[in-house]
């Protein structure tokens, strides 16, 4: 099986100032074409370290994908290290990339600087895949058996996540042209509302019944719940797909409503698909989630077909004056209460004219909790023509994590509401 | 200088299903106490690979911090690999962690399962730092010169980001007690609105004037602009701080208004601080940013002091009926126009009674653009008692990246408006 290593170069990663998202995207793409990623390594902007680490990864792997260290500024030395690694004696101008750089600068109304032009110069030992989204081209270096004991390729990609992602399809094409690939097949089933350990107990017998070549992984995420992923190496895709279908059908029997999709997706995508099918619309009234539910709903391409909008009523005055929550409701029950989220959900549905609505009010922390209503408490309300439903949840996390759990739990209540309305209609 | 490696164990990282955020947080914490992170490595849930990789990292480093692979489910084998690595012959119950597990399960109304109890059992070769936020304890293994040629410590942390972060303070205390640490000193200056390459040209002479022991890094981020970070190794903190202050003062002279803070922060935090100082409030009216501006404003702890709320007017009907944008304004100019964002900003300010407001309308893509108004175009409006100002920006990115650029550019316009209002008041 073809093996790859993904390397990230940059002090900014090592001191923790930025999170490396490139490696994850590249890994996902490589897995998709049947390349097994064995390691990911990050190391610093230091020539000796770059050379040592890359040589080690080239010895261990068929493919090494490197990101970062190609910026126009002075702290980047990857290119000259790659020139040394490949025995290059001179840089050559790549006219394709130079043209792209000219166009990018022109569209931004900027002059061509020397440091921009320098990005179109590459070691004469590499071939170039032009980067249409940025100024640094993708460089491809090939090494033979005499160097690392086997044929291997090194791809150097820009570190800017948007540009790295844009370069992936061309890199995959190049890999397909140079290596004989085997299939890896992954499929996911999405669950929400059952903790990882409870889930594991619930499906223990099923898990024990899995054939040896199927590997199960639990992938918990506060926004999407626990994703269960089955992986199979080798075989034909059609065959594996049918086998996984059978195992997933058993799993749905065991887990029931906790399964919200049999493929890799999100609650907001599933909600969007249901609303589009039924020609219904949704709106949101948020307090503690601060716009996160709106952002999640709006992040789905095409959301404008069913998502009308939202009110973030952070202040009680906005709950009262914009959403029409009676002042007495808040006085009597507090803003974090079943009554308040019910009125918020009904208010935003009326205000926007949507078929469905979703509302949250809770305490994300770190401050603001009481014994009665501690940090981590959230009330969720959903409303439609069939009525308004509220429920509460309790979580333990920091501010952002609580917001995420609040938002995803609310989306799941909305999903259940849409499904139960559909069942009643039948 | 004490050196560390951060290792992440888990197939889910290698196949790109989740992004590793733990390494970044741990790195940032280690740097803060003067430990130099030399490498980050991710590898799979495979006993042989775990052992080989950890041995290599222990040979190269004084400290190895491992996250992941400690979940209660069957795909995690880190603990038994660590037992083998450290020559453990038996597991022992850790009563401290067992008590925590009992409490966590009780607070969630769950029964103690065998797989939960198993998490309180650790190899007899390690000491334990209890994990108050989850079920898997932190395990500390010490190795001597006879094993790796030097004294070294391995810390095994849970993979759940929230729990890993919670364990960091105790791990740092343990490191301080076991190693002689030197200082690393980092300071950042935040800029917005100048691209990395233009910035680099503008400050080239200043950069050349930096003393040899100061290292500059450019850290671009769509939500916060380009962060410029100066690092100095060694010396005393007071001395280095004064030296960096002088260099930053020169930088502010060169960059002027593009600098929005002399420390590591965000636009929304700076805006929050200014509003709190002046006792003013803000609200938002969003379209294409879908709630992101609201979420950014609300993400700052204490935001309820100045952030009243927002309307996400995704549908034009909401722009008209909730924000009071005249239908003619949209008919004549379109929703993506100076006129529309001006009315949106004024509308939400009136609706919520806030002193300031911020509005966006644009085309995030991937669909929906025209020749006149292409994907990537956004109009921003800000309004206060001193008047309403609009401006437009053009970006090239995917949907999420465009939303991020739209949101941060809008926040920057708001920041400038608050500053210019302050100047007029003086």
Short mmCIF file of N, CA and C in Angstrom, two decimals, chain A residues 15 111 120 133 161 193 252 283 296 325 350 361 365 404:
data_model
loop_
_atom_site.label_atom_id
_atom_site.label_comp_id
_atom_site.label_asym_id
_atom_site.label_seq_id
_atom_site.Cartn_x
_atom_site.Cartn_y
_atom_site.Cartn_z
N UNK A 15 4.98 26.96 18.20
CA UNK A 15 4.76 27.72 19.43
C UNK A 15 3.26 27.85 19.70
N UNK A 111 1.12 46.83 -6.86
CA UNK A 111 2.29 46.73 -7.74
C UNK A 111 3.02 45.43 -7.50
N UNK A 120 7.88 33.25 -8.12
CA UNK A 120 7.76 32.50 -9.37
C UNK A 120 9.07 31.79 -9.74
N UNK A 133 -4.59 30.27 -6.88
CA UNK A 133 -5.22 31.03 -5.79
C UNK A 133 -4.24 31.89 -5.02
N UNK A 161 -4.15 28.05 4.17
CA UNK A 161 -5.08 26.93 4.08
C UNK A 161 -5.92 26.93 2.80
N UNK A 193 -26.59 12.69 20.87
CA UNK A 193 -27.30 12.59 22.14
C UNK A 193 -26.90 11.41 23.01
N UNK A 252 -28.50 0.77 12.96
CA UNK A 252 -29.69 1.63 13.05
C UNK A 252 -30.77 0.97 13.91
N UNK A 283 -36.39 29.97 11.22
CA UNK A 283 -35.72 31.16 11.77
C UNK A 283 -35.22 30.81 13.17
N UNK A 296 -24.39 28.43 11.86
CA UNK A 296 -24.40 27.03 11.43
C UNK A 296 -25.44 26.83 10.33
N UNK A 325 -41.25 39.07 23.79
CA UNK A 325 -41.37 38.30 25.03
C UNK A 325 -41.93 39.24 26.10
N UNK A 350 -43.18 34.45 14.35
CA UNK A 350 -44.15 35.46 13.93
C UNK A 350 -43.43 36.61 13.19
N UNK A 361 -31.80 29.90 25.41
CA UNK A 361 -31.43 30.84 26.47
C UNK A 361 -30.75 30.03 27.56
N UNK A 365 -21.23 30.81 30.58
CA UNK A 365 -20.11 31.04 31.49
C UNK A 365 -19.04 31.92 30.86
N UNK A 404 -21.18 25.63 21.83
CA UNK A 404 -21.27 24.60 20.78
C UNK A 404 -22.28 23.51 21.15
#
